Amino acid sequence: MSTATDQRTFDSVNPATGALVGTHPLHDAAAVDAAVRGAGEAARWWAGLGFEGRRRRLFDFKAVLTRDLRRVARKIHEETGKPEGDAVLETALAVVQLDWAARNARKVLGPRRVGTGLVGMNLAATLEYLPLGVVGVIGPWNYPVFTPMGSIAYALAAGNAVVFKPSELTPGTGVLLAELFARSVPEHPVLQVVTGLGETGAALAAHPGVGKISFTGSTATAKRVMAACAANLTPMVAECGGKDALIVDADADLPAAADAALWGAMSNAGQTCVGVERVYVVETVHDAFLDELTRRAKAVRGGEHYGPMTLPAQTEVVRGHVEDALARGGEAAVGGAASVRPPFVDPVVLTGVPEESSAVQEETFGPTVTVNKVASLEEALERANAVAYGLGGTVFSGNTRRAMEIARRMLSGMTAVNGILSFVAVPALPFGGVGGSGFGRVHGADGLREFARPKAIARQRFPLPGMTLSSFERTPADLDRLVKLITFLHGRRKG
Ligand code: NDP
């Protein structure tokens, strides 16, 4: 969207080359206000289309996006520097999420009868999930299509209009998404993009016309967004970073575990909220695993197998974590501080890193990983759970029962077993964290409900004779009958 107040602009550049990719308006609070107001009207029209009408439009959007997949991937590549192949994968996974949301919205959110129980036997009870109106989505730059789509597709399928504020590093990708959407839904601005820096996002979070904010980014910024939301009691989803652990059991398939650790830690230059940042290996297989990982990591290079650091300032965070780990007695099995050669960072594998190091406790968001030896699976789990974050995680084990038990006890929203990031490929699975990784869920049925409000209706079908309870005409005999019924139903010790 564009208004007369759009005097100022900002540029997006390719972080690998510094080349200008695009120039976009710095939307101020007035522009955000205009977008949210327009979205409010569009939301009423969109909600009025009903599940079937929206499903048809979203399927159309899905087809448009799929046919333009390469173009979208190219824009992601230009703005983030990631290889086009990775951008294609990201966009394809976003299409899968869009499909699931559109296909399942009625089933998950549509009106349904629920049981009333004996006490309410004269009632008919209906539950449905209604749209919130306007949803504000504040997106990150690391997966500029897949990540916001987890909110956008689900919010739209639930009947909301969306105002999307992409990261200042990837505005062109956001603008392109909205352009493609408008081809399928040209009548009203159901999906709008406002571009700008942090202030634009702050104006969106503080707008009283927004029914919910879905934020993805750092924990620190999530707290600021939450404070802005508090002014209007606007609820939010906070999808923040992680410090995900991969646990390797004594009987795990070591080549598969090393391959998974390498991809999980280094792909997208480690700029993945559910990337692997720590590995805990049971001591009997520690050296064999480390050898396997080291051999593979030495064949991988920044700028060749994955792109640059998209956020330039992050490079210094990575360098700081590596230097801290080495200064505290950790060892570098692959690379070291010299692997940081902006804008690229080559793989760094650190081992024997003290648990209090920043490389173990804080989100690095770079192509580095720590590999630490543990005496048992229990110790691995204890250490995995001993950080402030809890987003994803991975377990490799030859024993399915043991792997499932560890997966359940991992303090995280998602866990992959004997695979890497596999939960991302299953749109029915909810995605989100605990603790410092945030709260709320995108994807799956929970992701649809996240952008809707439950509406409960109880309709009386006939008066219950002899059970006048919520009336000033209630008699002691009515109460006696209620106590008898409740005692009959619930008075025994066994359920
Ligand atoms: P931020 O958390 O600062 O940014 C995320 C989004 O929030 C961006 O769209 C940003 O806009 C916007 N934003 C910034 N300030 C405000 C505000 N006050 N009110 C509303 N919106 C705001 O992340 P960074 O890009 O600075 O990255 C910093 C770190 O965050 C990374 O190094 C990484 O550790 C983590 N991160 C985690 C991600 C994840 O997937 N969970 C994704 C991205 C980052 P703008 O870009 O214009 O500033």
Coordinates of C-alpha atoms and ligand atoms in Angstrom, one line a residue:
M1 CA 0.0 0.0 0.0
S2 CA 1.1 3.6 -0.6
T3 CA 0.0 6.9 0.8
A4 CA 0.9 10.5 0.5
T5 CA 2.9 10.2 3.7
D6 CA 5.4 7.8 2.0
Q7 CA 8.1 10.4 1.5
R8 CA 10.9 8.3 2.9
T9 CA 12.3 5.0 1.5
F10 CA 14.8 2.4 2.4
D11 CA 16.8 -0.1 0.3
S12 CA 17.0 -3.9 0.4
V13 CA 20.4 -5.3 -0.7
N14 CA 21.8 -8.7 -1.5
P15 CA 23.9 -9.5 1.5
A16 CA 26.3 -11.6 -0.5
T17 CA 27.1 -8.9 -3.1
G18 CA 25.9 -5.7 -1.6
A19 CA 23.9 -5.1 -4.9
L20 CA 20.7 -3.1 -4.6
V21 CA 17.6 -5.4 -4.8
G22 CA 14.8 -2.8 -4.3
T23 CA 13.7 0.4 -2.7
H24 CA 10.6 0.5 -0.5
P25 CA 8.5 3.1 1.4
L26 CA 9.1 3.6 5.1
H27 CA 5.5 3.2 6.1
D28 CA 4.8 5.4 9.2
A29 CA 2.1 5.1 11.8
A30 CA -0.4 7.0 9.5
A31 CA 0.3 4.5 6.7
V32 CA -0.1 1.6 9.1
D33 CA -3.4 3.1 10.3
A34 CA -4.7 3.3 6.8
A35 CA -3.7 -0.3 6.1
V36 CA -5.4 -1.6 9.2
R37 CA -8.6 0.4 8.5
G38 CA -8.7 -0.9 5.0
A39 CA -8.1 -4.4 6.3
G40 CA -11.0 -4.0 8.7
E41 CA -13.4 -3.6 5.9
A42 CA -11.8 -6.2 3.8
A43 CA -12.0 -8.6 6.7
R44 CA -15.8 -8.3 6.8
W45 CA -16.1 -9.1 3.1
W46 CA -13.6 -12.0 3.4
A47 CA -15.4 -13.5 6.4
G48 CA -18.7 -13.2 4.5
L49 CA -17.3 -15.5 1.8
G50 CA -17.5 -18.4 4.2
F51 CA -15.3 -21.4 4.4
E52 CA -16.1 -22.6 0.9
G53 CA -15.5 -19.2 -0.8
R54 CA -12.3 -18.6 1.0
R55 CA -11.1 -22.1 0.3
R56 CA -11.6 -21.5 -3.5
R57 CA -9.7 -18.2 -3.3
L58 CA -6.9 -19.7 -1.3
F59 CA -6.5 -22.7 -3.6
D60 CA -6.3 -20.2 -6.5
F61 CA -3.6 -18.2 -4.6
K62 CA -1.8 -21.5 -4.0
A63 CA -1.8 -22.2 -7.8
V64 CA -0.6 -18.7 -8.6
L65 CA 2.2 -19.0 -6.0
T66 CA 3.2 -22.5 -7.3
R67 CA 3.3 -21.4 -10.9
D68 CA 5.5 -18.4 -9.8
L69 CA 7.6 -20.5 -7.4
R70 CA 10.8 -19.9 -9.2
R71 CA 10.2 -16.1 -9.3
V72 CA 9.5 -16.0 -5.6
A73 CA 12.6 -18.2 -4.9
R74 CA 14.7 -15.8 -6.9
K75 CA 13.5 -12.8 -4.8
I76 CA 14.2 -14.7 -1.6
H77 CA 17.7 -15.6 -3.0
E78 CA 18.4 -11.9 -3.9
E79 CA 17.3 -10.6 -0.5
T80 CA 18.8 -13.2 1.8
G81 CA 21.7 -14.5 -0.3
K82 CA 20.6 -18.1 0.3
P83 CA 21.0 -20.6 -2.6
E84 CA 18.1 -20.6 -5.0
G85 CA 17.6 -24.3 -4.3
D86 CA 17.0 -23.6 -0.6
A87 CA 14.6 -20.8 -1.5
V88 CA 12.7 -23.2 -3.8
L89 CA 12.4 -25.7 -0.9
E90 CA 11.2 -23.0 1.4
T91 CA 8.6 -21.8 -1.0
A92 CA 7.4 -25.4 -1.7
L93 CA 6.9 -26.0 2.0
A94 CA 5.0 -22.8 2.3
V95 CA 2.7 -24.0 -0.5
V96 CA 2.1 -27.2 1.5
Q97 CA 1.1 -25.2 4.6
L98 CA -1.2 -23.0 2.5
D99 CA -2.9 -26.0 1.1
W100 CA -3.4 -27.6 4.5
A101 CA -4.9 -24.4 6.1
A102 CA -7.3 -23.9 3.2
R103 CA -8.3 -27.6 3.1
N104 CA -8.9 -28.0 6.8
A105 CA -10.3 -24.7 8.0
R106 CA -14.0 -25.7 7.9
K107 CA -13.3 -29.1 9.6
V108 CA -11.3 -27.5 12.4
L109 CA -13.2 -24.2 12.8
G110 CA -16.7 -24.7 11.5
P111 CA -19.8 -25.1 13.7
R112 CA -20.2 -28.4 15.5
R113 CA -22.5 -29.8 18.1
V114 CA -20.9 -30.8 21.4
G115 CA -22.3 -33.1 24.0
T116 CA -24.2 -31.5 26.8
G117 CA -24.0 -34.1 29.6
L118 CA -27.0 -35.1 31.7
V119 CA -27.2 -31.8 33.6
G120 CA -27.7 -30.0 30.3
M121 CA -29.8 -32.6 28.7
N122 CA -32.4 -30.1 27.6
L123 CA -29.9 -28.0 25.7
A124 CA -28.3 -28.1 22.3
A125 CA -24.7 -26.9 22.4
T126 CA -22.8 -25.5 19.4
L127 CA -19.1 -24.6 19.2
E128 CA -17.5 -22.7 16.3
Y129 CA -14.4 -20.5 15.8
L130 CA -15.0 -17.1 14.4
P131 CA -12.3 -14.8 12.8
L132 CA -10.6 -12.1 14.9
G133 CA -10.8 -9.4 12.2
V134 CA -7.4 -8.1 11.3
V135 CA -4.3 -10.1 12.1
G136 CA -0.9 -8.3 12.1
V137 CA 2.0 -10.5 11.0
I138 CA 5.6 -9.3 11.8
G139 CA 8.0 -11.6 9.9
P140 CA 11.6 -12.4 10.0
W141 CA 14.3 -12.5 7.2
N142 CA 15.7 -16.0 7.6
Y143 CA 12.7 -17.8 5.9
P144 CA 10.8 -14.8 4.5
V145 CA 8.1 -16.8 2.8
F146 CA 7.8 -20.1 4.8
T147 CA 7.8 -18.5 8.2
P148 CA 5.2 -15.7 7.7
M149 CA 3.1 -18.1 5.6
G150 CA 2.6 -20.2 8.8
S151 CA 0.6 -17.2 10.1
I152 CA -0.7 -15.6 7.0
A153 CA -2.2 -18.8 5.4
Y154 CA -3.8 -19.9 8.7
A155 CA -5.1 -16.4 9.6
L156 CA -6.6 -16.0 6.1
A157 CA -8.2 -19.5 6.1
A158 CA -9.7 -18.7 9.5
G159 CA -11.4 -15.7 7.9
N160 CA -9.2 -12.8 8.9
A161 CA -7.6 -10.0 6.8
V162 CA -3.8 -9.7 7.3
V163 CA -1.5 -6.8 7.4
F164 CA 2.0 -8.2 7.0
K165 CA 5.2 -6.3 8.0
P166 CA 8.2 -8.2 6.5
S167 CA 11.7 -7.7 7.9
E168 CA 13.4 -4.7 6.6
L169 CA 16.0 -7.1 5.1
T170 CA 13.3 -8.9 3.0
P171 CA 10.6 -6.4 2.1
G172 CA 10.5 -7.2 -1.7
T173 CA 9.6 -10.8 -0.9
G174 CA 6.7 -9.7 1.2
V175 CA 5.5 -7.2 -1.5
L176 CA 5.7 -10.0 -4.1
L177 CA 3.6 -12.3 -1.9
A178 CA 0.9 -9.7 -1.5
E179 CA 1.0 -9.0 -5.3
L180 CA 0.4 -12.7 -6.1
F181 CA -2.4 -12.9 -3.5
A182 CA -4.1 -9.9 -5.1
R183 CA -4.3 -11.8 -8.4
S184 CA -6.6 -14.3 -6.7
V185 CA -8.4 -11.8 -4.5
P186 CA -8.5 -8.5 -6.4
E187 CA -11.7 -7.1 -4.9
H188 CA -10.5 -6.1 -1.4
P189 CA -7.1 -5.6 0.3
V190 CA -7.3 -8.9 2.3
L191 CA -3.6 -9.3 2.4
Q192 CA -1.6 -6.0 2.6
V193 CA 2.1 -5.4 3.2
V194 CA 3.5 -2.5 5.1
T195 CA 7.3 -2.0 4.7
G196 CA 9.7 -0.2 6.9
L197 CA 12.0 -0.7 10.0
G198 CA 11.2 -1.6 13.5
E199 CA 8.9 1.4 14.0
T200 CA 6.6 0.2 11.3
G201 CA 6.2 -3.1 13.2
A202 CA 5.8 -1.2 16.4
A203 CA 2.9 0.9 15.0
L204 CA 1.2 -2.3 13.8
A205 CA 1.5 -3.9 17.2
A206 CA 0.2 -0.8 18.9
H207 CA -2.8 -0.4 16.6
P208 CA -6.2 -0.9 18.4
G209 CA -7.8 -2.3 15.2
V210 CA -5.5 -5.3 15.2
G211 CA -7.1 -8.4 16.7
K212 CA -3.9 -10.4 17.1
I213 CA -0.2 -10.0 16.4
S214 CA 1.8 -13.0 15.1
F215 CA 5.5 -12.2 15.7
T216 CA 8.6 -14.1 14.6
G217 CA 12.0 -12.9 15.6
S218 CA 14.2 -12.5 18.6
T219 CA 13.0 -12.9 22.2
A220 CA 14.1 -9.4 23.1
T221 CA 12.0 -7.8 20.3
A222 CA 9.1 -10.2 21.2
K223 CA 9.1 -8.6 24.7
R224 CA 8.9 -5.1 23.1
V225 CA 6.0 -6.2 20.8
M226 CA 4.2 -7.7 23.8
A227 CA 4.5 -4.5 25.7
A228 CA 3.0 -2.6 22.8
C229 CA 0.2 -5.2 22.5
A230 CA -0.5 -4.8 26.2
A231 CA -1.9 -1.3 25.7
N232 CA -4.9 -2.7 23.9
L233 CA -4.9 -6.1 25.4
T234 CA -4.1 -7.4 21.9
P235 CA -3.1 -11.1 22.1
M236 CA 0.0 -12.3 20.3
V237 CA 1.9 -15.3 19.1
A238 CA 5.6 -15.1 19.8
E239 CA 7.7 -17.4 17.7
C240 CA 11.2 -16.6 19.0
G241 CA 14.6 -18.2 18.6
G242 CA 15.9 -21.5 19.9
K243 CA 19.0 -23.3 21.1
D244 CA 18.0 -26.7 19.8
A245 CA 19.8 -29.9 20.8
L246 CA 20.4 -33.1 18.9
I247 CA 20.9 -36.2 21.1
V248 CA 22.8 -39.2 19.8
D249 CA 22.2 -42.5 21.5
A250 CA 24.8 -45.3 21.8
D251 CA 23.0 -47.4 19.1
A252 CA 22.2 -44.6 16.7
D253 CA 22.9 -44.7 13.0
L254 CA 26.0 -42.5 13.3
P255 CA 26.4 -41.5 9.6
A256 CA 22.7 -40.5 9.5
A257 CA 23.0 -38.6 12.8
A258 CA 26.2 -36.7 11.6
D259 CA 24.5 -35.9 8.3
A260 CA 21.5 -34.6 10.1
A261 CA 23.6 -32.6 12.6
L262 CA 25.5 -31.0 9.7
W263 CA 22.4 -30.0 7.7
G264 CA 20.6 -28.9 10.9
A265 CA 23.5 -26.7 12.0
M266 CA 24.9 -25.3 8.8
S267 CA 22.1 -25.1 6.2
N268 CA 20.8 -21.5 5.7
A269 CA 24.1 -20.5 7.3
G270 CA 22.7 -21.6 10.7
Q271 CA 20.0 -18.9 10.5
T272 CA 17.2 -21.3 11.3
C273 CA 15.1 -20.9 14.5
V274 CA 14.9 -24.7 14.7
G275 CA 18.5 -25.2 13.6
V276 CA 20.8 -27.6 15.6
E277 CA 23.1 -25.6 17.8
R278 CA 24.1 -28.2 20.3
V279 CA 24.8 -32.0 20.1
Y280 CA 25.0 -34.3 23.0
V281 CA 26.6 -37.7 22.3
V282 CA 26.7 -40.7 24.6
E283 CA 30.3 -41.3 25.4
T284 CA 30.7 -44.7 23.8
V285 CA 30.1 -43.3 20.4
H286 CA 31.3 -39.7 20.9
D287 CA 34.6 -40.0 19.1
A288 CA 33.1 -42.0 16.2
F289 CA 30.3 -39.4 15.8
L290 CA 32.7 -36.5 16.0
D291 CA 35.0 -38.0 13.3
E292 CA 32.0 -38.6 11.0
L293 CA 30.7 -35.0 11.5
T294 CA 34.2 -33.5 11.2
R295 CA 34.8 -35.3 7.9
R296 CA 31.5 -34.1 6.5
A297 CA 31.8 -30.6 7.8
K298 CA 35.3 -30.1 6.2
A299 CA 33.7 -30.6 2.8
V300 CA 31.2 -27.7 3.3
R301 CA 31.8 -24.0 2.7
G302 CA 30.0 -20.8 3.2
G303 CA 29.2 -19.1 0.0
E304 CA 29.1 -22.4 -1.8
H305 CA 26.8 -24.8 0.1
Y306 CA 24.9 -22.1 1.9
G307 CA 24.7 -18.3 1.7
P308 CA 26.0 -15.4 3.6
M309 CA 25.0 -14.1 7.0
T310 CA 21.8 -12.2 6.1
L311 CA 22.0 -9.8 9.1
P312 CA 25.5 -8.4 9.0
A313 CA 25.6 -7.7 12.7
Q314 CA 25.0 -11.4 13.4
T315 CA 28.5 -12.2 12.1
E316 CA 30.0 -10.6 15.2
V317 CA 27.7 -12.6 17.5
V318 CA 28.9 -15.8 15.9
R319 CA 32.6 -14.7 16.2
G320 CA 32.0 -13.8 19.9
H321 CA 30.4 -17.2 20.7
V322 CA 33.3 -19.1 19.0
E323 CA 36.0 -17.1 20.8
D324 CA 34.2 -17.4 24.1
A325 CA 33.9 -21.2 23.7
L326 CA 37.7 -21.5 22.9
A327 CA 38.7 -19.2 25.7
R328 CA 36.8 -21.3 28.2
G329 CA 38.6 -24.5 27.1
G330 CA 36.5 -25.8 24.2
E331 CA 38.3 -27.1 21.2
A332 CA 37.6 -26.5 17.5
A333 CA 37.3 -29.8 15.6
V334 CA 36.4 -27.8 12.4
G335 CA 37.2 -24.2 11.7
G336 CA 37.5 -21.5 14.4
A337 CA 37.4 -17.8 14.8
A338 CA 39.0 -17.5 11.3
S339 CA 36.0 -19.2 9.8
V340 CA 34.2 -15.9 10.2
R341 CA 35.0 -14.0 6.9
P342 CA 32.1 -11.6 6.4
P343 CA 29.7 -11.9 4.8
F344 CA 30.3 -15.6 4.9
V345 CA 31.0 -18.0 7.8
D346 CA 32.5 -21.4 7.2
P347 CA 31.3 -24.4 9.3
V348 CA 32.6 -24.4 12.9
V349 CA 32.4 -27.6 15.0
L350 CA 33.3 -27.0 18.6
T351 CA 33.8 -29.8 21.2
G352 CA 34.2 -30.1 24.9
V353 CA 32.6 -26.7 25.3
P354 CA 31.7 -25.7 28.9
E355 CA 28.0 -25.6 29.4
E356 CA 28.1 -22.1 30.7
S357 CA 29.6 -20.7 27.5
S358 CA 27.6 -18.4 25.3
A359 CA 27.9 -21.0 22.5
V360 CA 25.8 -23.4 24.6
Q361 CA 23.4 -21.0 26.3
E362 CA 22.6 -18.2 23.8
E363 CA 21.2 -18.4 20.3
T364 CA 24.2 -18.2 17.9
F365 CA 22.2 -18.2 14.6
G366 CA 25.2 -19.0 12.6
P367 CA 26.8 -22.1 11.0
T368 CA 28.4 -23.4 14.3
V369 CA 27.6 -26.3 16.5
T370 CA 28.9 -27.6 19.8
V371 CA 29.4 -31.4 20.3
N372 CA 29.6 -32.5 24.0
K373 CA 30.2 -35.9 25.5
V374 CA 27.6 -37.2 28.0
A375 CA 27.6 -40.3 30.2
S376 CA 24.0 -41.3 29.4
L377 CA 20.9 -40.4 27.6
E378 CA 19.5 -39.0 30.9
E379 CA 22.4 -36.6 31.1
A380 CA 22.0 -35.7 27.5
L381 CA 18.3 -34.8 28.1
E382 CA 19.1 -32.9 31.3
R383 CA 21.6 -30.8 29.4
A384 CA 19.4 -30.4 26.4
N385 CA 16.7 -29.0 28.7
A386 CA 18.9 -26.7 30.7
V387 CA 18.7 -23.6 28.5
A388 CA 16.3 -20.7 28.5
Y389 CA 14.9 -21.8 25.0
G390 CA 12.7 -24.7 24.0
L391 CA 11.7 -24.6 20.4
G392 CA 12.7 -27.9 18.6
G393 CA 15.1 -30.8 19.0
T394 CA 16.2 -34.1 17.6
V395 CA 16.9 -37.6 18.9
F396 CA 18.8 -40.3 17.0
S397 CA 18.5 -43.7 18.5
G398 CA 18.3 -47.3 17.3
N399 CA 15.6 -48.0 19.8
T400 CA 12.2 -46.5 18.9
R401 CA 10.7 -46.7 22.3
R402 CA 13.6 -45.0 24.0
A403 CA 13.8 -42.4 21.3
M404 CA 10.1 -41.6 21.7
E405 CA 10.4 -41.3 25.5
I406 CA 13.3 -38.9 25.2
A407 CA 11.4 -36.9 22.5
R408 CA 8.4 -36.6 24.9
R409 CA 10.6 -35.4 27.8
M410 CA 12.5 -32.9 25.7
L411 CA 11.4 -29.4 26.8
S412 CA 10.5 -28.1 23.4
G413 CA 7.5 -27.6 21.1
M414 CA 8.7 -30.1 18.5
T415 CA 11.1 -33.0 18.3
A416 CA 12.3 -34.9 15.2
V417 CA 13.3 -38.6 15.7
N418 CA 15.9 -40.2 13.4
G419 CA 15.5 -37.3 10.9
I420 CA 16.1 -33.6 10.8
L421 CA 13.5 -30.8 11.1
S422 CA 11.0 -33.4 9.9
F423 CA 8.1 -31.8 11.8
V424 CA 8.3 -28.9 9.4
A425 CA 7.2 -31.1 6.6
V426 CA 4.0 -32.2 8.3
P427 CA 1.5 -29.3 8.1
A428 CA -0.9 -31.0 10.6
L429 CA 1.7 -30.6 13.3
P430 CA 1.6 -27.4 15.4
F431 CA 4.8 -25.4 15.5
G432 CA 5.9 -23.1 18.4
G433 CA 8.0 -23.0 21.5
V434 CA 8.1 -22.9 25.3
G435 CA 10.1 -20.6 27.6
G436 CA 12.3 -18.1 25.8
S437 CA 11.2 -19.5 22.5
G438 CA 7.8 -18.0 22.9
F439 CA 4.2 -19.2 23.0
G440 CA 1.3 -19.8 20.7
R441 CA 1.3 -22.1 17.7
V442 CA 1.2 -21.8 13.9
H443 CA 0.5 -24.8 11.6
G444 CA -2.1 -27.6 12.1
A445 CA -5.4 -27.4 13.8
D446 CA -3.9 -25.4 16.7
G447 CA -2.5 -22.9 14.2
L448 CA -6.0 -22.4 12.7
R449 CA -7.5 -22.0 16.2
E450 CA -4.8 -19.5 17.1
F451 CA -6.3 -17.0 14.6
A452 CA -9.9 -17.5 15.7
R453 CA -12.0 -17.0 18.8
P454 CA -14.2 -19.8 20.1
K455 CA -17.9 -19.0 20.1
A456 CA -20.1 -21.1 22.3
I457 CA -23.9 -21.2 22.0
A458 CA -26.2 -23.2 24.3
R459 CA -29.8 -23.3 23.1
Q460 CA -32.5 -24.5 25.4
R461 CA -34.7 -27.0 23.6
F462 CA -37.3 -27.5 26.4
P463 CA -37.6 -26.6 30.1
L464 CA -36.5 -29.4 32.4
P465 CA -39.5 -30.2 34.6
G466 CA -38.7 -30.2 38.3
M467 CA -35.3 -28.6 37.7
T468 CA -35.8 -24.9 37.9
L469 CA -32.3 -23.8 39.0
S470 CA -31.4 -20.4 37.6
S471 CA -34.6 -18.6 38.5
F472 CA -35.9 -16.8 41.6
E473 CA -38.7 -19.4 41.5
R474 CA -36.3 -22.1 42.5
T475 CA -37.6 -24.2 45.4
P476 CA -35.7 -26.3 48.0
A477 CA -37.1 -29.4 46.2
D478 CA -35.4 -28.3 42.9
L479 CA -32.1 -28.1 44.8
D480 CA -32.7 -31.5 46.4
R481 CA -33.2 -33.1 43.0
L482 CA -30.0 -31.4 41.7
V483 CA -28.0 -32.7 44.7
K484 CA -29.4 -36.3 44.1
L485 CA -28.5 -36.1 40.4
I486 CA -25.0 -34.8 41.1
T487 CA -24.5 -37.4 43.9
F488 CA -25.7 -40.2 41.5
L489 CA -23.4 -39.0 38.7
H490 CA -20.3 -38.0 40.7
G491 CA -20.6 -39.2 44.3
R492 CA -18.6 -42.5 43.8
R493 CA -14.9 -42.6 44.2
K494 CA -14.4 -44.5 41.0
G495 CA -14.9 -42.6 37.7
Ligands
NDP1 P1 14.1 -8.8 15.4 O1 13.5 -9.7 16.4 O2 14.6 -7.5 15.8 O3 13.1 -8.7 14.1 C1 12.0 -9.5 13.8 C2 10.9 -8.6 13.2 O4 10.4 -7.7 14.1 C3 11.4 -7.8 12.0 O5 10.3 -7.7 11.0 C4 11.7 -6.5 12.6 O6 11.6 -5.4 11.7 C5 10.5 -6.4 13.6 N1 10.7 -5.4 14.7 C6 11.9 -4.9 15.2 N2 11.7 -4.1 16.2 C7 10.3 -4.1 16.4 C8 9.5 -3.4 17.3 N3 9.9 -2.6 18.3 N4 8.1 -3.6 17.2 C9 7.6 -4.4 16.3 N5 8.4 -5.1 15.3 C10 9.7 -4.9 15.4 O7 15.3 -9.7 14.8 P2 16.6 -9.3 14.0 O8 16.2 -9.3 12.6 O9 17.2 -8.0 14.5 O10 17.5 -10.5 14.4 C11 18.1 -10.5 15.7 C12 18.1 -11.9 16.2 O11 16.8 -12.5 16.3 C13 18.8 -12.9 15.3 O12 20.1 -12.8 15.3 C14 18.2 -14.2 15.8 O13 18.9 -14.6 16.9 C15 16.8 -13.9 16.1 N6 15.9 -14.2 15.0 C16 15.1 -15.3 15.2 C17 14.3 -15.6 14.2 C18 13.4 -16.8 14.3 O14 13.2 -17.5 13.3 N7 12.9 -17.2 15.4 C19 14.1 -14.9 12.9 C20 14.9 -13.7 12.9 C21 15.8 -13.4 14.0 P3 13.0 -4.9 11.1 O15 13.6 -6.1 10.4 O16 12.5 -3.9 10.1 O17 13.8 -4.4 12.2

